[in-house]
């Protein structure tokens, strides 16, 4: 006995619903991962800019204490201006370049660490990620420094 096309289609009823039930969660997971990845990339570039701003401000300071304070302030201001909401932020400053004698080049290195939350994306992406950026800025070799 030969079956018609209509008979075969009648047997496949509901298969589209099953396919949709399988594929929809996978598509939602892919979307969530794409959004989380996008947040990491955008936040990373903004943290790079904050480290650059902080290093530049620290290199203009005349003392190690002033450099630390200037870098901290510049990093926080830069992150705030760019709309980066860090769960925790730390700014580490290497001011050894400020101790170089006049006429010799020195540098100041700043490392900015920012913990970016992923849970506030309103998506099933748990946890957070700590991003870090380091930037070095040259200290003017002829600028007067504390103790020099």
Short mmCIF file of N, CA, C and O in Angstrom, two decimals:
data_model
loop_
_atom_site.label_atom_id
_atom_site.label_comp_id
_atom_site.label_asym_id
_atom_site.label_seq_id
_atom_site.Cartn_x
_atom_site.Cartn_y
_atom_site.Cartn_z
N UNK A 1 0.84 -1.16 0.00
CA UNK A 1 0.00 0.00 0.00
C UNK A 1 0.89 1.24 0.00
O UNK A 1 1.83 1.33 0.76
N UNK A 2 0.55 2.17 -0.81
CA UNK A 2 1.34 3.39 -0.95
C UNK A 2 0.74 4.50 -0.10
O UNK A 2 -0.47 4.74 -0.10
N UNK A 3 1.65 5.19 0.64
CA UNK A 3 1.18 6.30 1.48
C UNK A 3 1.32 7.60 0.71
O UNK A 3 2.28 7.81 -0.02
N UNK A 4 0.40 8.48 0.93
CA UNK A 4 0.44 9.77 0.25
C UNK A 4 1.31 10.73 1.05
O UNK A 4 1.64 10.50 2.22
N UNK A 5 1.65 11.84 0.41
CA UNK A 5 2.45 12.87 1.07
C UNK A 5 1.70 13.41 2.29
O UNK A 5 2.30 13.68 3.33
N UNK A 6 0.43 13.56 2.18
CA UNK A 6 -0.37 14.07 3.30
C UNK A 6 -0.30 13.16 4.51
O UNK A 6 -0.28 13.61 5.65
N UNK A 7 -0.26 11.83 4.25
CA UNK A 7 -0.14 10.89 5.37
C UNK A 7 1.20 11.03 6.07
O UNK A 7 1.29 10.96 7.29
N UNK A 8 2.25 11.21 5.28
CA UNK A 8 3.59 11.36 5.88
C UNK A 8 3.70 12.66 6.68
O UNK A 8 4.33 12.69 7.72
N UNK A 9 3.12 13.75 6.18
CA UNK A 9 3.16 15.02 6.90
C UNK A 9 2.37 14.94 8.19
O UNK A 9 2.72 15.56 9.19
N UNK A 10 1.32 14.19 8.21
CA UNK A 10 0.51 14.05 9.41
C UNK A 10 1.30 13.37 10.52
O UNK A 10 1.10 13.64 11.70
N UNK A 11 2.24 12.49 10.15
CA UNK A 11 3.06 11.80 11.15
C UNK A 11 4.10 12.73 11.77
O UNK A 11 4.59 12.46 12.86
N UNK A 12 4.47 13.82 11.07
CA UNK A 12 5.51 14.72 11.55
C UNK A 12 4.97 15.89 12.36
O UNK A 12 5.71 16.78 12.71
N UNK A 13 3.70 15.90 12.63
CA UNK A 13 3.13 17.01 13.38
C UNK A 13 3.76 17.09 14.77
O UNK A 13 3.96 16.09 15.43
N UNK A 14 4.07 18.31 15.19
CA UNK A 14 4.67 18.53 16.50
C UNK A 14 6.18 18.52 16.48
O UNK A 14 6.81 18.91 17.46
N UNK A 15 6.78 18.09 15.39
CA UNK A 15 8.24 18.05 15.35
C UNK A 15 8.84 19.45 15.36
O UNK A 15 9.93 19.66 15.89
N UNK A 16 8.13 20.42 14.78
CA UNK A 16 8.64 21.80 14.81
C UNK A 16 8.68 22.34 16.24
O UNK A 16 9.59 23.05 16.63
N UNK A 17 7.68 21.98 17.02
CA UNK A 17 7.64 22.43 18.41
C UNK A 17 8.79 21.82 19.21
O UNK A 17 9.41 22.48 20.05
N UNK A 18 9.09 20.56 18.94
CA UNK A 18 10.20 19.90 19.62
C UNK A 18 11.53 20.55 19.21
O UNK A 18 12.39 20.80 20.05
N UNK A 19 11.68 20.83 17.92
CA UNK A 19 12.90 21.49 17.45
C UNK A 19 13.05 22.87 18.09
O UNK A 19 14.15 23.26 18.51
N UNK A 20 11.97 23.62 18.16
CA UNK A 20 12.01 24.95 18.78
C UNK A 20 12.36 24.85 20.26
O UNK A 20 13.11 25.67 20.79
N UNK A 21 11.83 23.84 20.93
CA UNK A 21 12.12 23.66 22.36
C UNK A 21 13.58 23.31 22.59
O UNK A 21 14.13 23.62 23.65
N UNK A 22 14.21 22.68 21.63
CA UNK A 22 15.62 22.33 21.76
C UNK A 22 16.52 23.50 21.37
O UNK A 22 17.51 23.79 22.04
N UNK A 23 16.18 24.18 20.30
CA UNK A 23 17.05 25.23 19.76
C UNK A 23 16.93 26.55 20.52
O UNK A 23 17.93 27.25 20.70
N UNK A 24 15.76 26.90 21.02
CA UNK A 24 15.57 28.20 21.68
C UNK A 24 16.49 28.39 22.88
O UNK A 24 17.14 29.44 22.99
N UNK A 25 16.62 27.45 23.79
CA UNK A 25 17.57 27.66 24.90
C UNK A 25 19.01 27.82 24.44
O UNK A 25 19.77 28.59 25.02
N UNK A 26 19.39 27.10 23.39
CA UNK A 26 20.74 27.24 22.86
C UNK A 26 20.97 28.63 22.29
O UNK A 26 22.04 29.22 22.48
N UNK A 27 19.99 29.15 21.59
CA UNK A 27 20.10 30.51 21.05
C UNK A 27 20.17 31.55 22.17
O UNK A 27 20.94 32.52 22.09
N UNK A 28 19.39 31.36 23.21
CA UNK A 28 19.42 32.29 24.35
C UNK A 28 20.78 32.23 25.04
O UNK A 28 21.34 33.26 25.41
N UNK A 29 21.34 31.02 25.20
CA UNK A 29 22.66 30.90 25.81
C UNK A 29 23.73 31.58 24.95
O UNK A 29 24.61 32.26 25.47
N UNK A 30 23.63 31.42 23.65
CA UNK A 30 24.58 32.07 22.75
C UNK A 30 24.47 33.59 22.87
O UNK A 30 25.48 34.29 22.92
N UNK A 31 23.26 34.10 22.93
CA UNK A 31 23.04 35.54 23.09
C UNK A 31 23.64 36.04 24.41
O UNK A 31 24.30 37.08 24.44
N UNK A 32 23.44 35.29 25.48
CA UNK A 32 24.00 35.67 26.79
C UNK A 32 25.52 35.70 26.76
O UNK A 32 26.14 36.63 27.29
N UNK A 33 26.12 34.71 26.14
CA UNK A 33 27.58 34.68 26.04
C UNK A 33 28.09 35.83 25.19
O UNK A 33 29.13 36.43 25.49
N UNK A 34 27.38 36.17 24.13
CA UNK A 34 27.78 37.29 23.28
C UNK A 34 27.70 38.60 24.04
O UNK A 34 28.60 39.45 23.94
N UNK A 35 26.65 38.79 24.83
CA UNK A 35 26.52 40.02 25.63
C UNK A 35 27.61 40.10 26.70
O UNK A 35 28.19 41.17 26.93
N UNK A 36 27.90 38.99 27.36
CA UNK A 36 28.95 38.98 28.38
C UNK A 36 30.31 39.25 27.74
O UNK A 36 31.12 40.02 28.27
N UNK A 37 30.57 38.65 26.59
CA UNK A 37 31.82 38.90 25.88
C UNK A 37 31.94 40.35 25.44
O UNK A 37 33.02 40.95 25.55
N UNK A 38 30.86 40.91 24.97
CA UNK A 38 30.86 42.33 24.59
C UNK A 38 31.16 43.23 25.76
O UNK A 38 31.92 44.19 25.64
N UNK A 39 30.58 42.92 26.91
CA UNK A 39 30.86 43.73 28.10
C UNK A 39 32.33 43.65 28.48
O UNK A 39 32.95 44.64 28.84
N UNK A 40 32.93 42.46 28.36
CA UNK A 40 34.34 42.30 28.70
C UNK A 40 35.23 43.11 27.75
O UNK A 40 36.18 43.76 28.19
N UNK A 41 34.94 43.08 26.47
CA UNK A 41 35.75 43.80 25.50
C UNK A 41 35.63 45.30 25.70
O UNK A 41 36.64 46.02 25.74
N UNK A 42 34.42 45.79 25.86
CA UNK A 42 34.21 47.23 26.04
C UNK A 42 34.82 47.69 27.36
O UNK A 42 35.50 48.72 27.41
N UNK A 43 34.59 46.95 28.43
CA UNK A 43 35.17 47.32 29.73
C UNK A 43 36.68 47.27 29.68
O UNK A 43 37.36 48.12 30.27
N UNK A 44 37.24 46.30 28.99
CA UNK A 44 38.70 46.20 28.88
C UNK A 44 39.31 47.42 28.21
O UNK A 44 40.33 47.94 28.67
N UNK A 45 38.69 47.90 27.15
CA UNK A 45 39.23 49.08 26.48
C UNK A 45 39.09 50.33 27.34
O UNK A 45 39.95 51.20 27.33
N UNK A 46 38.02 50.40 28.11
CA UNK A 46 37.84 51.56 29.01
C UNK A 46 38.83 51.51 30.17
O UNK A 46 39.31 52.55 30.63
N UNK A 47 39.16 50.32 30.63
CA UNK A 47 40.15 50.19 31.71
C UNK A 47 41.54 50.50 31.17
O UNK A 47 42.37 51.10 31.88
N UNK A 48 41.81 50.17 29.92
CA UNK A 48 43.07 50.57 29.28
C UNK A 48 43.21 52.09 29.27
O UNK A 48 44.27 52.63 29.59
N UNK A 49 42.12 52.77 28.91
CA UNK A 49 42.14 54.24 28.88
C UNK A 49 42.34 54.81 30.28
O UNK A 49 43.06 55.81 30.45
N UNK A 50 41.73 54.20 31.28
CA UNK A 50 41.89 54.66 32.66
C UNK A 50 43.33 54.50 33.12
O UNK A 50 43.88 55.38 33.80
N UNK A 51 43.97 53.38 32.76
CA UNK A 51 45.37 53.16 33.13
C UNK A 51 46.27 54.18 32.45
O UNK A 51 47.22 54.70 33.05
N UNK A 52 45.98 54.50 31.20
CA UNK A 52 46.75 55.51 30.48
C UNK A 52 46.61 56.88 31.13
O UNK A 52 47.61 57.58 31.35
N UNK A 53 45.39 57.26 31.47
CA UNK A 53 45.16 58.55 32.14
C UNK A 53 45.87 58.60 33.48
O UNK A 53 46.49 59.62 33.84
N UNK A 54 45.78 57.51 34.24
CA UNK A 54 46.39 57.48 35.57
C UNK A 54 47.92 57.57 35.47
O UNK A 54 48.56 58.28 36.26
N UNK A 55 48.52 56.87 34.52
CA UNK A 55 49.97 56.90 34.36
C UNK A 55 50.43 58.30 33.95
O UNK A 55 51.46 58.79 34.44
N UNK A 56 49.69 58.93 33.08
CA UNK A 56 50.07 60.29 32.65
C UNK A 56 50.00 61.27 33.82
O UNK A 56 50.91 62.07 34.02
N UNK A 57 48.96 61.18 34.61
CA UNK A 57 48.83 62.07 35.78
C UNK A 57 49.94 61.79 36.79
O UNK A 57 50.50 62.71 37.38
N UNK A 58 50.26 60.52 37.01
CA UNK A 58 51.31 60.17 37.97
C UNK A 58 52.67 60.66 37.49
O UNK A 58 53.51 61.07 38.30
N UNK A 59 52.91 60.65 36.19
CA UNK A 59 54.22 61.08 35.67
C UNK A 59 54.42 62.58 35.80
O UNK A 59 55.55 63.06 35.74
N UNK A 60 53.36 63.32 36.00
CA UNK A 60 53.46 64.77 36.17
C UNK A 60 53.72 65.18 37.62
O UNK A 60 54.05 66.33 37.90
N UNK A 61 53.56 64.23 38.54
CA UNK A 61 53.75 64.52 39.96
C UNK A 61 55.22 64.69 40.29
O UNK A 61 56.10 64.19 39.60
N UNK A 62 55.49 65.41 41.37
CA UNK A 62 56.87 65.67 41.79
C UNK A 62 57.35 64.73 42.90
O UNK A 62 58.52 64.70 43.21
N UNK A 63 56.40 64.00 43.51
CA UNK A 63 56.79 63.07 44.58
C UNK A 63 56.00 61.76 44.41
O UNK A 63 54.98 61.72 43.73
N UNK A 64 56.50 60.72 45.08
CA UNK A 64 55.85 59.41 44.98
C UNK A 64 54.45 59.45 45.59
O UNK A 64 53.51 58.87 45.04
N UNK A 65 54.29 60.13 46.71
CA UNK A 65 52.98 60.21 47.36
C UNK A 65 51.99 60.97 46.48
O UNK A 65 50.84 60.55 46.32
N UNK A 66 52.44 62.07 45.89
CA UNK A 66 51.56 62.84 45.00
C UNK A 66 51.22 62.03 43.75
O UNK A 66 50.10 62.10 43.24
N UNK A 67 52.17 61.23 43.27
CA UNK A 67 51.93 60.40 42.09
C UNK A 67 50.88 59.33 42.38
O UNK A 67 49.99 59.08 41.56
N UNK A 68 50.99 58.72 43.55
CA UNK A 68 50.00 57.70 43.95
C UNK A 68 48.60 58.31 44.02
O UNK A 68 47.64 57.75 43.51
N UNK A 69 48.51 59.45 44.66
CA UNK A 69 47.22 60.12 44.81
C UNK A 69 46.66 60.56 43.46
O UNK A 69 45.47 60.38 43.17
N UNK A 70 47.51 61.11 42.60
CA UNK A 70 47.07 61.57 41.28
C UNK A 70 46.61 60.40 40.42
O UNK A 70 45.60 60.50 39.71
N UNK A 71 47.32 59.28 40.48
CA UNK A 71 46.96 58.11 39.69
C UNK A 71 45.63 57.53 40.16
O UNK A 71 44.77 57.19 39.34
N UNK A 72 45.45 57.42 41.45
CA UNK A 72 44.20 56.89 42.01
C UNK A 72 43.02 57.77 41.59
O UNK A 72 42.00 57.28 41.12
N UNK A 73 43.18 59.07 41.75
CA UNK A 73 42.12 60.01 41.40
C UNK A 73 41.81 59.98 39.90
O UNK A 73 40.65 59.95 39.50
N UNK A 74 42.84 59.96 39.07
CA UNK A 74 42.64 59.95 37.62
C UNK A 74 41.97 58.67 37.16
O UNK A 74 41.09 58.69 36.28
N UNK A 75 42.35 57.52 37.72
CA UNK A 75 41.75 56.25 37.33
C UNK A 75 40.27 56.21 37.71
O UNK A 75 39.43 55.81 36.90
N UNK A 76 39.96 56.62 38.93
CA UNK A 76 38.57 56.62 39.37
C UNK A 76 37.72 57.58 38.53
O UNK A 76 36.60 57.24 38.14
N UNK A 77 38.26 58.74 38.24
CA UNK A 77 37.52 59.72 37.43
C UNK A 77 37.31 59.21 36.00
O UNK A 77 36.23 59.34 35.43
N UNK A 78 38.34 58.61 35.43
CA UNK A 78 38.24 58.09 34.07
C UNK A 78 37.21 56.96 33.98
O UNK A 78 36.38 56.93 33.07
N UNK A 79 37.24 56.04 34.93
CA UNK A 79 36.28 54.94 34.93
C UNK A 79 34.86 55.46 35.12
O UNK A 79 33.92 55.00 34.47
N UNK A 80 34.71 56.44 36.00
CA UNK A 80 33.40 57.03 36.24
C UNK A 80 32.88 57.76 35.00
O UNK A 80 31.72 57.60 34.62
N UNK A 81 33.74 58.54 34.37
CA UNK A 81 33.33 59.28 33.16
C UNK A 81 32.92 58.36 32.04
O UNK A 81 32.06 58.70 31.22
N UNK A 82 33.55 57.19 31.96
CA UNK A 82 33.26 56.26 30.88
C UNK A 82 32.12 55.29 31.22
O UNK A 82 31.75 54.45 30.41
N UNK A 83 31.58 55.41 32.42
CA UNK A 83 30.44 54.59 32.81
C UNK A 83 30.77 53.15 33.17
O UNK A 83 29.92 52.29 33.07
N UNK A 84 31.99 52.91 33.60
CA UNK A 84 32.37 51.56 34.02
C UNK A 84 32.07 51.42 35.51
O UNK A 84 32.61 52.16 36.32
N UNK A 85 31.21 50.47 35.83
CA UNK A 85 30.86 50.23 37.23
C UNK A 85 31.66 49.03 37.73
O UNK A 85 31.32 47.89 37.44
N UNK A 86 32.72 49.30 38.45
CA UNK A 86 33.57 48.23 38.98
C UNK A 86 33.07 47.83 40.36
O UNK A 86 32.76 48.68 41.19
N UNK A 87 32.99 46.52 40.60
CA UNK A 87 32.64 46.04 41.93
C UNK A 87 33.77 46.37 42.90
O UNK A 87 33.54 46.70 44.06
N UNK A 88 35.01 46.28 42.41
CA UNK A 88 36.18 46.69 43.19
C UNK A 88 37.24 47.20 42.23
O UNK A 88 37.36 46.70 41.11
N UNK A 89 37.98 48.18 42.69
CA UNK A 89 39.02 48.80 41.86
C UNK A 89 40.28 48.91 42.68
O UNK A 89 40.24 49.24 43.86
N UNK A 90 41.42 48.63 42.05
CA UNK A 90 42.70 48.87 42.71
C UNK A 90 43.64 49.50 41.69
O UNK A 90 43.61 49.19 40.51
N UNK A 91 44.46 50.42 42.21
CA UNK A 91 45.42 51.12 41.37
C UNK A 91 46.79 50.96 42.02
O UNK A 91 47.00 51.39 43.15
N UNK A 92 47.71 50.31 41.31
CA UNK A 92 49.08 50.13 41.80
C UNK A 92 50.00 51.01 40.97
O UNK A 92 49.93 51.00 39.74
N UNK A 93 50.86 51.77 41.66
CA UNK A 93 51.74 52.71 40.97
C UNK A 93 53.19 52.39 41.31
O UNK A 93 53.56 52.30 42.47
N UNK A 94 54.01 52.23 40.27
CA UNK A 94 55.46 52.07 40.43
C UNK A 94 56.09 53.43 40.15
O UNK A 94 56.17 53.87 39.01
N UNK A 95 56.53 54.10 41.21
CA UNK A 95 57.06 55.46 41.09
C UNK A 95 58.58 55.49 41.13
O UNK A 95 59.17 56.55 41.36
N UNK A 96 59.23 54.39 40.87
CA UNK A 96 60.69 54.37 40.96
C UNK A 96 61.33 55.33 39.96
O UNK A 96 62.44 55.82 40.18
N UNK A 97 60.66 55.63 38.87
CA UNK A 97 61.19 56.56 37.88
C UNK A 97 61.28 57.98 38.38
O UNK A 97 62.05 58.80 37.85
N UNK A 98 60.53 58.30 39.43
CA UNK A 98 60.61 59.66 40.01
C UNK A 98 61.89 59.86 40.80
O UNK A 98 62.25 60.98 41.13
N UNK A 99 62.59 58.76 41.11
CA UNK A 99 63.83 58.86 41.87
C UNK A 99 65.05 59.03 40.97
O UNK A 99 66.17 59.18 41.47
N UNK A 100 64.86 59.00 39.67
CA UNK A 100 65.99 59.18 38.74
C UNK A 100 66.52 60.60 38.86
O UNK A 100 65.77 61.54 39.03
N UNK A 101 67.82 60.76 38.78
CA UNK A 101 68.39 62.11 38.87
C UNK A 101 67.97 62.96 37.67
O UNK A 101 67.64 62.43 36.61
N UNK A 102 68.02 64.28 37.87
CA UNK A 102 67.69 65.17 36.77
C UNK A 102 68.60 64.90 35.59
O UNK A 102 69.78 64.62 35.76
N UNK A 103 68.03 64.96 34.40
CA UNK A 103 68.79 64.70 33.19
C UNK A 103 68.71 63.25 32.74
O UNK A 103 69.12 62.93 31.63
N UNK A 104 68.19 62.37 33.59
CA UNK A 104 68.01 60.98 33.20
C UNK A 104 66.52 60.68 33.10
O UNK A 104 65.74 61.12 33.94
N UNK A 105 66.18 59.94 32.06
CA UNK A 105 64.77 59.60 31.86
C UNK A 105 64.32 58.56 32.88
O UNK A 105 65.07 57.67 33.25
N UNK A 106 63.12 58.70 33.32
CA UNK A 106 62.49 57.73 34.21
C UNK A 106 61.09 57.46 33.71
O UNK A 106 60.63 58.07 32.75
N UNK A 107 60.42 56.54 34.34
CA UNK A 107 59.04 56.25 33.95
C UNK A 107 58.22 55.86 35.17
O UNK A 107 58.76 55.41 36.17
N UNK A 108 56.94 56.05 35.02
CA UNK A 108 55.97 55.67 36.05
C UNK A 108 55.04 54.64 35.41
O UNK A 108 54.53 54.86 34.32
N UNK A 109 54.83 53.53 36.10
CA UNK A 109 53.96 52.48 35.60
C UNK A 109 52.76 52.34 36.52
O UNK A 109 52.92 52.27 37.74
N UNK A 110 51.58 52.33 35.92
CA UNK A 110 50.34 52.21 36.69
C UNK A 110 49.59 50.98 36.22
O UNK A 110 49.44 50.75 35.01
N UNK A 111 49.11 50.19 37.17
CA UNK A 111 48.28 49.03 36.88
C UNK A 111 46.92 49.24 37.51
O UNK A 111 46.82 49.48 38.72
N UNK A 112 45.89 49.18 36.69
CA UNK A 112 44.51 49.36 37.16
C UNK A 112 43.82 48.00 37.06
O UNK A 112 43.83 47.37 36.01
N UNK A 113 43.21 47.57 38.18
CA UNK A 113 42.43 46.34 38.21
C UNK A 113 40.99 46.69 38.53
O UNK A 113 40.73 47.46 39.45
N UNK A 114 40.08 46.11 37.76
CA UNK A 114 38.66 46.39 37.94
C UNK A 114 37.90 45.07 37.85
O UNK A 114 38.08 44.32 36.90
N UNK A 115 37.06 44.81 38.83
CA UNK A 115 36.22 43.61 38.81
C UNK A 115 34.87 44.00 38.23
O UNK A 115 34.16 44.82 38.80
N UNK A 116 34.55 43.42 37.10
CA UNK A 116 33.31 43.72 36.39
C UNK A 116 32.30 42.61 36.67
O UNK A 116 32.58 41.44 36.46
N UNK A 117 31.13 43.00 37.16
CA UNK A 117 30.06 42.04 37.46
C UNK A 117 29.33 41.66 36.18
O UNK A 117 29.11 42.50 35.31
N UNK A 118 28.98 40.40 36.07
CA UNK A 118 28.20 39.94 34.93
C UNK A 118 26.75 39.64 35.30
O UNK A 118 25.89 39.55 34.44
N UNK A 119 26.48 39.52 36.58
CA UNK A 119 25.14 39.16 37.04
C UNK A 119 24.12 40.26 36.76
O UNK A 119 22.93 39.97 36.64
N UNK A 120 24.55 41.50 36.62
CA UNK A 120 23.60 42.59 36.41
C UNK A 120 23.15 42.70 34.96
O UNK A 120 22.41 43.62 34.60
N UNK A 121 23.55 41.79 34.10
CA UNK A 121 23.10 41.79 32.71
C UNK A 121 21.67 41.26 32.58
O UNK A 121 21.12 41.24 31.50
N UNK A 122 21.09 40.82 33.69
CA UNK A 122 19.75 40.23 33.73
C UNK A 122 19.67 39.00 32.85
O UNK A 122 18.65 38.69 32.26
N UNK A 123 20.78 38.33 32.76
CA UNK A 123 20.87 37.11 31.97
C UNK A 123 21.47 36.02 32.85
O UNK A 123 22.13 36.32 33.84
N UNK A 124 21.29 34.79 32.48
CA UNK A 124 21.84 33.71 33.31
C UNK A 124 23.35 33.54 33.13
O UNK A 124 23.83 32.48 32.79
N UNK A 125 24.09 34.64 33.33
CA UNK A 125 25.55 34.59 33.28
C UNK A 125 26.04 34.95 34.67
O UNK A 125 26.02 36.11 35.06
N UNK A 126 26.47 33.99 35.46
CA UNK A 126 26.84 34.27 36.84
C UNK A 126 28.26 34.82 36.96
O UNK A 126 29.07 34.71 36.05
N UNK A 127 28.53 35.42 38.13
CA UNK A 127 29.89 35.76 38.50
C UNK A 127 30.38 37.11 38.04
O UNK A 127 29.62 38.00 37.68
N UNK A 128 31.69 37.23 38.09
CA UNK A 128 32.36 38.47 37.73
C UNK A 128 33.71 38.12 37.12
O UNK A 128 34.15 36.98 37.17
N UNK A 129 34.35 39.13 36.60
CA UNK A 129 35.66 38.94 35.96
C UNK A 129 36.53 40.12 36.31
O UNK A 129 36.10 41.27 36.23
N UNK A 130 37.78 39.87 36.71
CA UNK A 130 38.70 40.94 37.03
C UNK A 130 39.56 41.24 35.80
O UNK A 130 40.24 40.35 35.29
N UNK A 131 39.50 42.48 35.35
CA UNK A 131 40.28 42.92 34.21
C UNK A 131 41.42 43.79 34.71
O UNK A 131 41.28 44.53 35.69
N UNK A 132 42.56 43.71 34.05
CA UNK A 132 43.75 44.44 34.47
C UNK A 132 44.39 45.10 33.26
O UNK A 132 44.45 44.52 32.18
N UNK A 133 44.85 46.32 33.47
CA UNK A 133 45.56 47.02 32.41
C UNK A 133 46.74 47.77 33.02
O UNK A 133 46.63 48.35 34.09
N UNK A 134 47.86 47.75 32.31
CA UNK A 134 49.08 48.42 32.77
C UNK A 134 49.53 49.39 31.70
O UNK A 134 49.51 49.07 30.51
N UNK A 135 49.94 50.57 32.14
CA UNK A 135 50.44 51.57 31.20
C UNK A 135 51.64 52.27 31.84
O UNK A 135 51.67 52.50 33.04
N UNK A 136 52.63 52.59 31.01
CA UNK A 136 53.84 53.27 31.47
C UNK A 136 53.93 54.63 30.79
O UNK A 136 53.75 54.73 29.58
N UNK A 137 54.22 55.65 31.59
CA UNK A 137 54.39 57.00 31.06
C UNK A 137 55.77 57.52 31.46
O UNK A 137 56.23 57.30 32.57
N UNK A 138 56.40 58.19 30.53
CA UNK A 138 57.75 58.70 30.75
C UNK A 138 57.69 59.98 31.59
O UNK A 138 56.84 60.84 31.40
N UNK A 139 58.65 60.07 32.53
CA UNK A 139 58.78 61.27 33.37
C UNK A 139 59.74 62.22 32.66
O UNK A 139 60.82 61.79 32.20
N UNK A 140 59.38 63.47 32.57
CA UNK A 140 60.23 64.48 31.94
C UNK A 140 61.58 64.50 32.65
O UNK A 140 61.66 64.72 33.86
N UNK A 141 62.65 64.28 31.91
CA UNK A 141 63.96 64.15 32.53
C UNK A 141 64.50 65.46 33.09
O UNK A 141 65.41 65.45 33.92
N UNK A 142 63.96 66.59 32.67
CA UNK A 142 64.46 67.88 33.16
C UNK A 142 63.50 68.56 34.13
O UNK A 142 63.73 69.69 34.54
N UNK A 143 62.46 67.87 34.53
CA UNK A 143 61.50 68.44 35.46
C UNK A 143 61.99 68.23 36.89
O UNK A 143 62.44 67.15 37.27
N UNK A 144 61.88 69.27 37.70
CA UNK A 144 62.30 69.19 39.10
C UNK A 144 61.46 68.15 39.85
O UNK A 144 60.26 68.08 39.68
N UNK A 145 62.13 67.34 40.67
CA UNK A 145 61.45 66.31 41.45
C UNK A 145 61.79 66.49 42.92
O UNK A 145 62.79 67.09 43.27
N UNK A 146 60.96 65.92 43.75
CA UNK A 146 61.20 65.98 45.18
C UNK A 146 62.49 65.24 45.51
O UNK A 146 62.70 64.12 45.07
N UNK A 147 63.36 65.84 46.23
CA UNK A 147 64.60 65.20 46.66
C UNK A 147 65.71 65.24 45.63
O UNK A 147 66.80 64.76 45.86
N UNK A 148 65.44 65.77 44.45
CA UNK A 148 66.48 65.80 43.42
C UNK A 148 67.07 67.19 43.29
O UNK A 148 66.52 68.16 43.64
#
